[in-house]
């Protein structure tokens, strides 16, 4: 998957899973273990995992996008199972399959996939006109058009600032509210043009609607809340010694992942100074495996959207 990296693929672009070899290498430490791919996407990571698993291995995948589920139907492997669901529900899904607390590894490739960005009908892209939808599961929840139609100026400004880190959030929210009083927003190109006209300072090599579209997508899909819930669920679903591998694509995601891992590496740091306590009482539940990793120059050449990707890896201690 990719997230808020550049929205323009090169000519002849095809979907390429980000940090493919590095993620699979970090994930699999027991070829006959049970693994979970929380974001199947178009199956790049899942297929690579299956290639590395032994006959006793098992892979459970999750995705909420019906197109991803349809893509998974092409995988004919008795070791593979997929469920349509939000990845925040990975704990209950693992439990239903008898794998809760027994998983050797969990991979979360966070964000929107390139095929979703490239399909105008999904409404994720400001460069390809289409319905203003942005839902990862088009059958569930509120579309971006519906949210924009009902949200007040204050709420829009908050979303643009918090989820898009947009400096001119209030100004853009005001322009959107003023225009929708004349006619509602229904198309991506229409919204992009209004934002473009209202934005006073364009960033070099970045469309002025980039941050607004990112913010709306995150809000519509509850992406940050989903990530927080998935991280907590993953910690419980892993077996002792199991690996957690998370690939994120912008600072909002990566900060959450970094904070989560750091908290469980350090354990309970709120104990009174000087109180004698054993190491196991600190509840240090994770061990960081190396530093954050980024794509190689070759990977970025093959997939420019990968350039903002960050991968973090941790191992469950107990």
Short mmCIF file of C-alpha atoms in Angstrom, two decimals:
data_model
loop_
_atom_site.label_atom_id
_atom_site.label_comp_id
_atom_site.label_asym_id
_atom_site.label_seq_id
_atom_site.Cartn_x
_atom_site.Cartn_y
_atom_site.Cartn_z
CA UNK A 1 0.00 0.00 0.00
CA UNK A 2 0.93 3.62 -0.29
CA UNK A 3 -0.36 6.70 1.39
CA UNK A 4 0.33 10.38 0.87
CA UNK A 5 3.31 10.11 -1.43
CA UNK A 6 3.22 11.72 -4.91
CA UNK A 7 -0.05 11.24 -6.76
CA UNK A 8 1.37 10.92 -10.25
CA UNK A 9 2.71 7.50 -11.29
CA UNK A 10 5.26 7.29 -14.09
CA UNK A 11 4.17 6.21 -17.55
CA UNK A 12 3.61 2.47 -17.63
CA UNK A 13 3.37 2.35 -13.84
CA UNK A 14 2.24 -0.89 -12.24
CA UNK A 15 1.62 -1.61 -8.59
CA UNK A 16 4.76 -2.60 -6.69
CA UNK A 17 4.66 -3.46 -3.00
CA UNK A 18 6.83 -1.13 -0.97
CA UNK A 19 9.85 -2.54 0.92
CA UNK A 20 8.80 -5.97 -0.30
CA UNK A 21 11.97 -7.97 0.34
CA UNK A 22 12.87 -6.12 3.53
CA UNK A 23 9.41 -6.53 5.03
CA UNK A 24 9.20 -10.25 4.32
CA UNK A 25 12.74 -10.80 5.56
CA UNK A 26 11.92 -9.00 8.81
CA UNK A 27 8.60 -10.77 9.24
CA UNK A 28 9.44 -14.43 8.70
CA UNK A 29 11.66 -16.08 11.28
CA UNK A 30 9.88 -19.47 11.31
CA UNK A 31 8.92 -20.79 7.84
CA UNK A 32 6.36 -23.12 9.42
CA UNK A 33 4.76 -20.43 11.57
CA UNK A 34 1.41 -18.67 11.23
CA UNK A 35 1.45 -15.09 9.90
CA UNK A 36 -1.06 -12.31 9.34
CA UNK A 37 -1.03 -9.71 6.56
CA UNK A 38 -3.34 -7.01 7.89
CA UNK A 39 -3.43 -5.06 4.61
CA UNK A 40 -3.63 -7.42 1.62
CA UNK A 41 -3.97 -4.63 -0.98
CA UNK A 42 -3.21 -6.32 -4.28
CA UNK A 43 -1.34 -9.18 -2.66
CA UNK A 44 2.30 -8.32 -3.28
CA UNK A 45 3.43 -8.93 0.29
CA UNK A 46 1.12 -11.91 0.78
CA UNK A 47 2.46 -13.70 -2.30
CA UNK A 48 6.05 -13.05 -1.20
CA UNK A 49 5.25 -14.40 2.27
CA UNK A 50 3.75 -17.57 0.80
CA UNK A 51 6.87 -18.04 -1.30
CA UNK A 52 8.93 -18.05 1.89
CA UNK A 53 6.69 -20.27 4.01
CA UNK A 54 7.18 -24.00 4.44
CA UNK A 55 4.45 -26.57 3.99
CA UNK A 56 3.53 -26.20 7.64
CA UNK A 57 3.22 -22.43 7.37
CA UNK A 58 -0.02 -20.49 7.30
CA UNK A 59 -1.02 -16.99 6.17
CA UNK A 60 -4.19 -15.17 7.21
CA UNK A 61 -4.85 -11.92 5.33
CA UNK A 62 -7.30 -9.07 5.92
CA UNK A 63 -8.57 -6.20 3.78
CA UNK A 64 -11.74 -4.10 3.79
CA UNK A 65 -11.62 -3.23 0.08
CA UNK A 66 -13.89 -5.54 -1.97
CA UNK A 67 -11.50 -5.21 -4.94
CA UNK A 68 -8.68 -6.57 -2.78
CA UNK A 69 -10.83 -9.52 -1.78
CA UNK A 70 -11.54 -10.19 -5.47
CA UNK A 71 -7.79 -10.06 -6.22
CA UNK A 72 -7.15 -12.61 -3.46
CA UNK A 73 -9.41 -15.10 -5.21
CA UNK A 74 -6.57 -15.67 -7.69
CA UNK A 75 -4.39 -17.19 -4.94
CA UNK A 76 -4.93 -20.92 -4.85
CA UNK A 77 -2.96 -22.08 -1.84
CA UNK A 78 -4.23 -24.21 1.03
CA UNK A 79 -2.00 -22.25 3.40
CA UNK A 80 -3.79 -18.97 2.59
CA UNK A 81 -7.03 -17.50 3.95
CA UNK A 82 -8.42 -13.98 3.58
CA UNK A 83 -11.22 -12.16 5.40
CA UNK A 84 -12.92 -8.90 4.47
CA UNK A 85 -12.62 -6.63 7.48
CA UNK A 86 -10.89 -3.56 8.90
CA UNK A 87 -7.42 -4.42 10.18
CA UNK A 88 -8.36 -3.03 13.60
CA UNK A 89 -10.34 -6.27 13.98
CA UNK A 90 -7.30 -8.49 13.47
CA UNK A 91 -7.49 -9.75 17.06
CA UNK A 92 -10.99 -11.15 16.79
CA UNK A 93 -10.24 -12.56 13.34
CA UNK A 94 -7.10 -14.30 14.60
CA UNK A 95 -9.11 -15.70 17.50
CA UNK A 96 -11.80 -17.03 15.18
CA UNK A 97 -9.10 -18.90 13.26
CA UNK A 98 -7.53 -20.27 16.43
CA UNK A 99 -4.43 -18.09 16.02
CA UNK A 100 -4.80 -15.49 18.76
CA UNK A 101 -1.60 -15.38 20.80
CA UNK A 102 -0.03 -17.84 18.36
CA UNK A 103 0.97 -15.67 15.41
CA UNK A 104 4.65 -15.73 14.46
CA UNK A 105 4.38 -12.38 12.73
CA UNK A 106 2.03 -9.56 11.72
CA UNK A 107 2.57 -7.18 8.79
CA UNK A 108 0.72 -3.86 8.54
CA UNK A 109 1.29 -1.86 5.34
CA UNK A 110 -0.68 1.24 6.24
CA UNK A 111 -2.52 3.64 3.95
CA UNK A 112 -4.16 3.62 0.53
CA UNK A 113 -2.97 1.33 -2.24
CA UNK A 114 -1.74 2.52 -5.62
CA UNK A 115 -4.61 0.83 -7.52
CA UNK A 116 -7.03 2.75 -5.30
CA UNK A 117 -5.27 6.02 -6.16
CA UNK A 118 -5.12 5.18 -9.86
CA UNK A 119 -8.83 4.33 -10.21
CA UNK A 120 -10.78 7.59 -10.73
CA UNK A 121 -14.00 5.92 -9.63
CA UNK A 122 -12.63 5.50 -6.10
CA UNK A 123 -12.28 9.25 -5.67
CA UNK A 124 -8.90 9.30 -3.92
CA UNK A 125 -6.99 11.36 -6.47
CA UNK A 126 -7.14 15.09 -7.15
CA UNK A 127 -5.49 14.52 -10.55
CA UNK A 128 -8.11 12.13 -11.93
CA UNK A 129 -11.68 13.36 -11.93
CA UNK A 130 -14.13 10.98 -10.34
CA UNK A 131 -16.85 10.71 -7.69
CA UNK A 132 -15.77 12.30 -4.40
CA UNK A 133 -15.85 9.07 -2.40
CA UNK A 134 -12.48 8.09 -0.81
CA UNK A 135 -13.86 5.14 1.16
CA UNK A 136 -11.62 2.07 1.27
CA UNK A 137 -14.81 0.05 1.55
CA UNK A 138 -17.33 1.82 -0.73
CA UNK A 139 -20.21 -0.08 0.89
CA UNK A 140 -19.61 1.23 4.41
CA UNK A 141 -19.63 4.60 6.11
CA UNK A 142 -19.79 8.18 4.89
CA UNK A 143 -18.21 9.31 1.64
CA UNK A 144 -15.99 12.39 1.41
CA UNK A 145 -18.77 14.19 -0.48
CA UNK A 146 -21.27 13.47 2.30
CA UNK A 147 -18.83 14.61 4.98
CA UNK A 148 -18.05 17.87 3.16
CA UNK A 149 -21.77 18.50 2.65
CA UNK A 150 -22.58 18.38 6.37
CA UNK A 151 -19.40 19.44 8.23
CA UNK A 152 -19.17 22.98 9.55
CA UNK A 153 -16.27 25.31 8.85
CA UNK A 154 -14.72 24.62 12.27
CA UNK A 155 -14.79 20.86 11.77
CA UNK A 156 -13.37 21.06 8.26
CA UNK A 157 -10.57 23.33 9.45
CA UNK A 158 -9.75 20.95 12.31
CA UNK A 159 -9.63 17.95 9.97
CA UNK A 160 -7.38 19.75 7.47
CA UNK A 161 -5.03 20.90 10.25
CA UNK A 162 -4.87 17.66 12.27
CA UNK A 163 -4.94 15.08 9.48
CA UNK A 164 -3.38 17.06 6.65
CA UNK A 165 -1.08 19.33 8.65
CA UNK A 166 -2.38 22.08 6.37
CA UNK A 167 -1.11 25.52 7.33
CA UNK A 168 -4.04 27.29 5.69
CA UNK A 169 -6.74 24.97 7.03
CA UNK A 170 -9.14 27.71 8.10
CA UNK A 171 -8.87 29.62 4.83
CA UNK A 172 -9.49 26.50 2.73
CA UNK A 173 -12.39 25.38 4.92
CA UNK A 174 -14.00 28.81 4.51
CA UNK A 175 -13.66 28.62 0.72
CA UNK A 176 -15.22 25.16 0.62
CA UNK A 177 -18.19 26.19 2.78
CA UNK A 178 -18.76 29.30 0.67
CA UNK A 179 -18.75 27.34 -2.59
CA UNK A 180 -20.98 24.52 -1.34
CA UNK A 181 -23.70 27.05 -0.54
CA UNK A 182 -24.02 27.52 -4.29
CA UNK A 183 -23.84 23.83 -5.22
CA UNK A 184 -22.60 20.69 -3.43
CA UNK A 185 -19.29 19.02 -4.14
CA UNK A 186 -19.62 15.73 -5.98
CA UNK A 187 -16.42 15.36 -8.03
CA UNK A 188 -12.74 15.27 -7.10
CA UNK A 189 -11.68 17.75 -9.78
CA UNK A 190 -14.24 20.28 -8.57
CA UNK A 191 -12.94 20.16 -4.99
CA UNK A 192 -9.32 20.28 -6.16
CA UNK A 193 -9.98 23.41 -8.23
CA UNK A 194 -11.65 25.23 -5.33
CA UNK A 195 -8.77 24.38 -3.00
CA UNK A 196 -6.24 25.34 -5.66
CA UNK A 197 -7.86 28.74 -6.17
CA UNK A 198 -8.06 29.43 -2.42
CA UNK A 199 -4.58 28.26 -1.45
CA UNK A 200 -2.20 31.23 -1.04
CA UNK A 201 1.15 29.41 -0.95
CA UNK A 202 1.84 26.37 -3.10
CA UNK A 203 4.60 24.01 -2.01
CA UNK A 204 7.21 23.20 -4.64
CA UNK A 205 6.45 19.99 -6.57
CA UNK A 206 3.21 19.47 -4.60
CA UNK A 207 -0.36 20.09 -5.73
CA UNK A 208 -2.07 22.58 -3.37
CA UNK A 209 -4.89 20.09 -2.73
CA UNK A 210 -2.54 17.33 -1.54
CA UNK A 211 -2.96 17.94 2.19
CA UNK A 212 -6.72 18.48 2.00
CA UNK A 213 -7.24 15.22 0.12
CA UNK A 214 -5.00 13.36 2.58
CA UNK A 215 -6.94 14.79 5.50
CA UNK A 216 -10.33 13.90 4.05
CA UNK A 217 -9.21 10.36 3.25
CA UNK A 218 -7.88 9.82 6.77
CA UNK A 219 -11.09 11.24 8.29
CA UNK A 220 -13.46 9.27 6.06
CA UNK A 221 -11.69 5.96 6.75
CA UNK A 222 -10.81 6.58 10.40
CA UNK A 223 -7.25 5.61 9.50
CA UNK A 224 -5.41 6.81 12.58
CA UNK A 225 -7.94 5.29 14.96
CA UNK A 226 -7.75 2.08 12.95
CA UNK A 227 -3.96 2.07 13.24
CA UNK A 228 -4.00 2.62 17.00
CA UNK A 229 -6.50 -0.21 17.49
CA UNK A 230 -4.57 -2.54 15.14
CA UNK A 231 -1.29 -2.00 16.99
CA UNK A 232 -2.86 -2.85 20.34
CA UNK A 233 -4.59 -5.89 18.86
CA UNK A 234 -1.38 -7.05 17.20
CA UNK A 235 0.53 -7.04 20.47
CA UNK A 236 -2.00 -9.42 22.01
CA UNK A 237 -2.35 -11.62 18.91
CA UNK A 238 1.39 -12.28 18.54
CA UNK A 239 3.05 -15.27 20.15
CA UNK A 240 6.07 -14.61 22.37
CA UNK A 241 8.96 -14.01 19.96
CA UNK A 242 6.57 -12.96 17.20
CA UNK A 243 7.55 -10.10 14.88
CA UNK A 244 5.54 -6.94 14.22
CA UNK A 245 6.38 -5.17 10.95
CA UNK A 246 4.72 -1.83 10.15
CA UNK A 247 5.18 0.22 6.98
CA UNK A 248 3.81 3.76 7.11
CA UNK A 249 3.83 6.59 4.59
CA UNK A 250 3.50 9.88 6.40
CA UNK A 251 4.53 11.39 9.71
CA UNK A 252 1.10 11.09 11.34
CA UNK A 253 1.25 7.31 10.97
CA UNK A 254 4.93 6.86 11.71
CA UNK A 255 4.78 8.92 14.90
CA UNK A 256 2.05 6.64 16.22
CA UNK A 257 3.99 3.50 15.36
CA UNK A 258 7.22 4.86 16.83
CA UNK A 259 5.46 5.94 20.03
CA UNK A 260 3.71 2.57 20.39
CA UNK A 261 6.92 0.57 19.99
CA UNK A 262 8.91 2.89 22.24
CA UNK A 263 6.29 2.68 24.99
CA UNK A 264 6.34 -1.12 25.02
CA UNK A 265 10.14 -1.26 24.75
CA UNK A 266 10.58 0.98 27.79
CA UNK A 267 7.73 -0.48 29.83
CA UNK A 268 6.05 1.34 32.69
CA UNK A 269 8.11 4.49 33.21
CA UNK A 270 5.66 6.12 35.65
CA UNK A 271 6.89 4.30 38.75
CA UNK A 272 8.25 6.43 41.61
CA UNK A 273 12.00 7.01 41.40
CA UNK A 274 14.02 4.72 43.64
CA UNK A 275 11.36 2.03 44.03
CA UNK A 276 13.03 -1.40 43.75
CA UNK A 277 11.46 -3.39 40.93
CA UNK A 278 12.39 -6.39 38.84
CA UNK A 279 12.88 -6.01 35.10
CA UNK A 280 9.90 -8.26 34.33
CA UNK A 281 7.64 -5.98 36.40
CA UNK A 282 8.26 -3.08 34.02
CA UNK A 283 6.10 -4.86 31.42
CA UNK A 284 8.59 -4.34 28.64
CA UNK A 285 6.62 -6.27 26.05
CA UNK A 286 8.50 -5.38 22.87
CA UNK A 287 12.08 -5.33 21.65
CA UNK A 288 12.91 -3.04 18.72
CA UNK A 289 14.71 -4.89 15.93
CA UNK A 290 17.08 -2.41 14.34
CA UNK A 291 16.40 1.12 13.25
CA UNK A 292 13.67 2.44 10.99
CA UNK A 293 14.23 1.39 7.39
CA UNK A 294 13.50 3.28 4.19
CA UNK A 295 13.25 2.19 0.54
CA UNK A 296 16.40 1.84 -1.51
CA UNK A 297 17.01 4.28 -4.39
CA UNK A 298 16.15 1.44 -6.78
CA UNK A 299 12.78 0.90 -5.09
CA UNK A 300 12.03 4.62 -5.30
CA UNK A 301 12.94 4.61 -9.01
CA UNK A 302 10.54 1.72 -9.59
CA UNK A 303 7.79 3.23 -7.45
CA UNK A 304 8.12 6.99 -6.71
CA UNK A 305 5.25 6.81 -4.25
CA UNK A 306 7.49 4.71 -2.00
CA UNK A 307 9.91 7.51 -1.22
CA UNK A 308 8.17 8.55 2.02
CA UNK A 309 7.81 4.99 3.35
CA UNK A 310 9.21 4.05 6.77
CA UNK A 311 9.36 0.49 8.12
CA UNK A 312 9.66 -0.32 11.82
CA UNK A 313 10.12 -3.81 13.25
CA UNK A 314 9.72 -5.12 16.79
CA UNK A 315 9.65 -8.53 18.53
CA UNK A 316 7.24 -9.49 21.29
CA UNK A 317 9.13 -10.37 24.46
CA UNK A 318 6.37 -12.13 26.45
#
